[in-house]
Short mmCIF file of C-alpha atoms in Angstrom, two decimals:
data_model
loop_
_atom_site.label_atom_id
_atom_site.label_comp_id
_atom_site.label_asym_id
_atom_site.label_seq_id
_atom_site.Cartn_x
_atom_site.Cartn_y
_atom_site.Cartn_z
CA MET A 214 82.54 113.13 134.45
CA SER A 215 81.85 113.37 130.73
CA ARG A 216 83.85 111.05 128.47
CA PHE A 217 84.37 114.09 126.22
CA LYS A 218 86.96 116.75 127.02
CA ASN A 219 86.20 119.91 128.98
CA PRO A 220 82.52 119.29 129.79
CA ARG A 221 81.86 122.96 130.60
CA CYS A 222 83.51 124.31 127.48
CA PHE A 223 81.36 124.96 124.39
CA PHE A 224 83.60 126.12 121.57
CA MET A 225 84.89 124.60 118.36
CA LEU A 226 81.45 123.27 117.44
CA ASP A 227 80.56 123.05 113.77
CA LEU A 228 77.22 122.38 112.14
CA LEU A 229 77.72 120.50 108.86
CA PRO A 230 74.86 121.74 106.64
CA TYR A 231 76.06 119.53 103.80
CA ARG A 232 75.24 116.36 105.76
CA SER A 233 71.83 114.69 106.15
CA VAL A 234 70.55 111.87 108.34
CA LEU A 235 68.66 108.78 107.19
CA ALA A 236 66.91 106.48 109.66
CA PHE A 237 66.77 102.69 109.30
CA THR A 238 64.09 101.12 111.46
CA SER A 239 62.38 97.73 112.00
CA ALA A 240 63.86 94.46 113.19
CA GLY A 241 65.93 93.64 110.12
CA ARG A 242 67.96 96.85 109.93
CA VAL A 243 71.28 95.38 111.15
CA SER A 244 71.27 92.31 108.90
CA PHE A 245 70.10 94.41 105.94
CA LEU A 246 73.01 96.87 106.15
CA GLN A 247 75.49 94.16 107.11
CA GLY A 248 75.30 92.56 103.68
CA LEU A 249 75.75 95.80 101.75
CA ILE A 250 78.35 98.11 103.31
CA THR A 251 82.09 97.91 104.04
CA ASN A 252 82.05 97.88 107.85
CA ASP A 253 80.70 95.43 110.42
CA VAL A 254 77.34 96.76 111.58
CA GLN A 255 77.21 94.16 114.35
CA LEU A 256 79.96 96.10 116.14
CA LEU A 257 77.76 99.20 116.46
CA THR A 258 76.77 100.13 120.03
CA PRO A 259 74.86 103.08 121.54
CA ASP A 260 78.17 104.67 122.60
CA THR A 261 80.07 104.25 119.33
CA ALA A 262 79.84 105.18 115.67
CA LEU A 263 81.01 103.35 112.56
CA TRP A 264 82.46 104.89 109.42
CA SER A 265 81.61 102.94 106.30
CA ALA A 266 80.86 103.13 102.59
CA LEU A 267 78.58 101.80 99.89
CA LEU A 268 80.49 100.54 96.86
CA THR A 269 79.54 99.46 93.37
CA PRO A 270 79.70 95.71 92.61
CA GLN A 271 83.09 96.52 91.00
CA GLY A 272 84.40 97.95 94.29
CA ARG A 273 84.18 101.63 93.34
CA TRP A 274 82.97 104.22 95.84
CA LEU A 275 79.37 105.49 95.82
CA SER A 276 79.13 107.21 99.21
CA GLU A 277 80.63 107.37 102.70
CA PHE A 278 78.67 107.71 105.93
CA PHE A 279 78.69 107.32 109.71
CA LEU A 280 76.29 105.00 111.51
CA PHE A 281 74.87 105.57 115.00
CA SER A 282 72.65 103.29 117.05
CA THR A 283 69.52 104.27 118.99
CA PRO A 284 67.14 101.87 120.77
CA ASP A 285 64.83 101.65 117.76
CA SER A 286 66.93 102.73 114.75
CA ILE A 287 70.25 103.04 113.00
CA LEU A 288 70.95 106.62 111.95
CA MET A 289 73.10 107.28 108.89
CA ASP A 290 75.00 110.60 108.78
CA CYS A 291 75.64 110.96 105.05
CA PRO A 292 76.34 113.65 102.43
CA ALA A 293 73.12 115.63 101.87
CA ASP A 294 73.39 115.37 98.10
CA HIS A 295 73.70 111.57 98.41
CA ALA A 296 70.74 111.01 100.73
CA GLU A 297 68.15 110.43 98.01
CA MET A 298 70.52 108.25 95.99
CA LEU A 299 71.39 106.14 99.03
CA SER A 300 67.75 105.73 99.98
CA LYS A 301 66.80 104.61 96.46
CA LYS A 302 69.78 102.30 95.90
CA LEU A 303 69.50 100.63 99.29
CA SER A 304 65.73 100.26 98.91
CA ARG A 305 66.32 98.12 95.82
CA PHE A 306 67.95 95.51 98.02
CA ARG A 307 65.15 95.35 100.58
CA LEU A 308 63.30 92.45 98.97
CA ARG A 309 61.68 90.78 101.99
CA ALA A 310 63.96 92.39 104.58
CA ASP A 311 62.14 93.90 107.53
CA VAL A 312 63.57 97.40 107.25
CA LYS A 313 62.26 100.90 106.60
CA ILE A 314 64.36 103.79 105.27
CA GLU A 315 63.29 107.35 106.01
CA THR A 316 64.78 110.84 105.66
CA THR A 317 64.89 112.80 108.92
CA ASP A 318 65.21 116.48 109.84
CA PHE A 319 68.14 115.80 112.14
CA GLN A 320 71.37 117.79 111.81
CA VAL A 321 75.02 116.76 112.13
CA LEU A 322 77.31 118.52 114.58
CA VAL A 323 81.05 117.96 115.05
CA GLY A 324 83.52 119.26 117.58
CA HIS A 325 86.67 118.77 119.61
CA ASP A 326 88.04 120.20 122.86
CA SER A 327 84.41 120.79 123.82
CA SER A 328 81.30 118.90 124.83
CA PRO A 329 78.40 117.99 122.54
CA PRO A 330 74.92 119.26 123.45
CA ALA A 331 73.36 117.37 126.34
CA ASP A 332 70.18 116.85 124.33
CA ALA A 333 71.88 115.24 121.32
CA VAL A 334 69.93 112.38 119.78
CA CYS A 335 73.17 110.38 119.66
CA VAL A 336 76.85 111.19 119.98
CA ALA A 337 80.12 109.28 119.69
CA ASN A 338 83.80 109.85 119.12
CA ASP A 339 84.71 109.98 115.44
CA PRO A 340 85.76 106.35 114.88
CA ARG A 341 88.60 107.19 112.50
CA GLY A 342 91.12 107.72 115.27
CA ASP A 343 92.49 109.77 118.14
CA GLY A 344 92.20 113.51 117.65
CA ALA A 345 89.32 113.29 115.18
CA GLY A 346 86.90 114.72 117.75
CA TRP A 347 83.27 113.73 118.14
CA ARG A 348 80.17 113.64 115.94
CA ALA A 349 76.59 114.13 117.07
CA VAL A 350 73.14 113.87 115.54
CA VAL A 351 70.97 116.66 116.93
CA GLN A 352 67.46 117.98 116.45
CA GLN A 353 68.68 121.58 116.42
CA ALA A 354 72.23 122.91 116.37
CA PRO A 355 73.18 125.38 119.13
CA GLU A 356 73.36 129.04 118.16
CA ASN A 357 77.10 129.24 118.79
CA ALA A 358 77.90 126.49 116.25
CA GLY A 359 80.17 127.38 113.37
CA HIS A 360 79.46 126.37 109.79
CA GLY A 361 82.32 124.06 108.92
CA ASP A 362 85.51 126.16 108.73
CA ASN A 363 86.93 124.82 112.00
CA TRP A 364 86.08 121.28 110.96
CA LEU A 365 87.66 121.67 107.53
CA LYS A 366 90.87 122.97 109.12
CA ARG A 367 90.96 120.07 111.55
CA ARG A 368 90.28 117.31 109.06
CA LEU A 369 92.93 118.65 106.66
CA GLU A 370 95.43 118.62 109.52
CA LYS A 371 94.40 115.07 110.46
CA GLY A 372 94.05 113.81 106.89
CA LEU A 373 90.38 112.83 107.29
CA PRO A 374 88.43 112.48 104.02
CA GLU A 375 84.83 113.39 103.26
CA ALA A 376 82.65 112.86 100.21
CA ALA A 377 84.26 115.79 98.35
CA ASP A 378 87.54 113.89 98.32
CA PHE A 379 86.16 110.85 96.49
CA GLU A 380 85.15 110.43 92.85
CA SER A 381 81.86 108.60 92.41
CA GLU A 382 82.25 105.17 90.80
CA LYS A 383 86.02 105.74 90.41
CA THR A 384 87.73 105.95 93.80
CA LEU A 385 88.59 102.74 95.62
CA ALA A 386 87.82 102.65 99.33
CA LEU A 387 91.48 101.95 100.10
CA GLU A 388 92.67 104.87 97.98
CA ALA A 389 90.82 107.10 100.45
CA ASN A 390 92.45 105.25 103.38
CA MET A 391 89.26 103.63 104.60
CA ASP A 392 91.38 100.61 105.53
CA LEU A 393 93.66 102.71 107.75
CA LEU A 394 90.82 104.78 109.25
CA HIS A 395 88.66 101.88 110.41
CA GLY A 396 86.13 102.10 107.60
CA VAL A 397 86.48 98.53 106.28
CA SER A 398 86.05 95.23 108.11
CA TRP A 399 88.22 92.31 107.01
CA LYS A 400 86.40 89.82 109.27
CA LYS A 401 82.74 90.23 108.28
CA GLY A 402 81.06 88.33 105.48
CA CYS A 403 80.46 89.47 101.94
CA TYR A 404 79.22 92.93 100.99
CA MET A 405 78.86 94.74 97.70
CA GLY A 406 82.30 95.37 96.17
CA GLN A 407 84.03 93.12 98.71
CA GLU A 408 85.93 90.99 96.20
CA LEU A 409 87.97 93.82 94.63
CA THR A 410 88.45 95.55 97.99
CA ALA A 411 89.88 92.41 99.58
CA ARG A 412 92.05 91.60 96.58
CA THR A 413 93.50 95.11 96.55
CA HIS A 414 94.23 94.87 100.28
CA TYR A 415 95.89 91.47 100.31
CA ARG A 416 97.89 91.92 97.10
CA GLY A 417 99.01 95.48 97.79
CA LEU A 418 97.95 96.77 94.37
CA LEU A 419 97.35 100.42 95.27
CA ARG A 420 99.16 102.98 93.12
CA ARG A 421 97.84 106.10 94.85
CA ARG A 422 96.29 107.30 98.12
CA LEU A 423 94.61 110.41 99.47
CA LEU A 424 97.20 112.30 101.54
CA PRO A 425 97.42 115.67 103.32
CA VAL A 426 99.79 118.08 101.61
CA GLN A 427 101.07 121.59 102.23
CA ILE A 428 102.38 124.20 99.82
CA GLN A 429 105.27 126.48 100.69
CA ASP A 430 104.61 130.23 101.01
CA GLU A 431 101.37 130.10 99.03
CA ALA A 432 97.68 129.17 99.14
CA PHE A 433 96.01 126.56 97.00
CA PRO A 434 93.28 127.75 94.58
CA GLU A 435 89.66 127.33 95.61
CA THR A 436 89.00 124.82 92.84
CA GLY A 437 90.97 122.55 90.53
CA GLY A 438 94.68 121.93 90.77
CA THR A 439 97.16 119.33 89.54
CA LEU A 440 100.37 118.39 91.35
CA LEU A 441 103.49 117.76 89.28
CA MET A 442 106.73 115.88 89.81
CA GLY A 443 108.95 117.49 87.24
CA ASP A 444 106.81 117.45 84.10
CA LYS A 445 104.74 114.45 85.21
CA GLU A 446 101.21 114.80 86.63
CA VAL A 447 101.15 112.83 89.87
CA GLY A 448 98.27 114.20 91.93
CA GLU A 449 94.93 115.97 92.06
CA LEU A 450 93.88 118.42 94.76
CA ARG A 451 90.64 117.68 96.57
CA SER A 452 89.53 119.53 99.74
CA ARG A 453 91.68 122.54 100.54
CA GLN A 454 91.97 125.58 102.81
CA GLY A 455 94.83 128.06 102.59
CA SER A 456 98.16 126.25 102.30
CA ARG A 457 96.75 122.82 103.24
CA ALA A 458 94.89 120.31 101.12
CA LEU A 459 94.12 116.67 100.57
CA ALA A 460 95.46 115.27 97.33
CA MET A 461 95.04 111.96 95.54
CA LEU A 462 98.73 111.33 95.05
CA ARG A 463 100.63 108.65 93.18
CA ARG A 464 103.01 106.58 95.29
CA GLU A 465 106.19 107.59 93.44
CA ALA A 466 105.62 111.22 94.45
CA TRP A 467 105.07 110.73 98.17
CA SER A 468 108.65 111.52 99.16
CA SER A 469 109.76 113.38 96.06
CA PRO A 470 111.58 116.73 96.54
CA GLU A 471 110.27 117.68 93.08
CA LEU A 472 106.59 117.62 94.06
CA ALA A 473 105.12 121.03 93.23
CA PHE A 474 102.05 123.04 92.36
CA GLU A 475 102.54 125.78 89.78
CA GLY A 476 106.25 125.84 90.56
CA LYS A 477 105.83 126.07 94.34
CA PRO A 478 107.21 123.21 96.48
CA VAL A 479 104.61 120.89 97.98
CA SER A 480 105.23 118.26 100.65
CA VAL A 481 103.23 115.45 102.20
CA VAL A 482 102.35 116.07 105.86
CA TRP A 483 102.15 112.53 107.23
CA PRO A 484 99.28 111.97 109.68
CA ASP A 485 100.16 109.93 112.75
CA TRP A 486 97.72 107.15 111.76
CA PHE A 487 99.58 106.43 108.51
CA PRO A 488 101.95 103.47 109.10
CA LEU A 489 105.66 104.25 108.88
CA GLU A 490 106.33 101.16 106.77
CA MET A 491 103.88 102.35 104.11
CA ARG A 492 105.37 105.81 103.59
CA SER A 493 107.57 104.93 100.65
#
């Protein structure tokens, strides 16, 4: 029996054309990535994926990605418009490390309540939590795959961020909930940006987080958008679809009955992975 739901059912598949796949090969690939990114690469297995990020030395976000393991490589599912940047920045740290970084032609497929293609290069449950579905790296997406609308709807409902929800060299990993969604290891050794990330975590210094929100009897605009609490700006809309969105929202507005967009009431829709004790 497949470890994925409904092995004979092939619906709710989405090709993500805005994602690319880099391959890291040669014997030093694990130790090379281990010293640079937020998660513990040593935990990666052929049946699992890791969500992680590359930060600036000051702890600001540069890119997010998923890692998969194959017998002779680590595959990085990353934003397509970050692939060249990631390859160049990571290559600068190679020095004498035995690692090669190459761009592949692989595609990224996501789904839930369905099975991934049997010929997928690698596949694993989305590591961010229950209900996030699965992710697969494939050579060619099946013809019945959608083009991201189902996935956008699902990740807004689950509060799952992607690159569009971060601001390069501004957003902290914890502001995008990478600590709550298994994207940061607190047990591994040093990595780039680790000092500020750890300090923020242990001192509880966060003033805002990325949260799913919903507007009453309205739809959010396709671009832009500022959330208000009275006359005070307290949030910025990021990904959105219809009445749902992700917003970078200041803590004082999380439970405010005055939270609004253009005069329409807006409320936080708490995802089940967000701890109860942190919701105020």
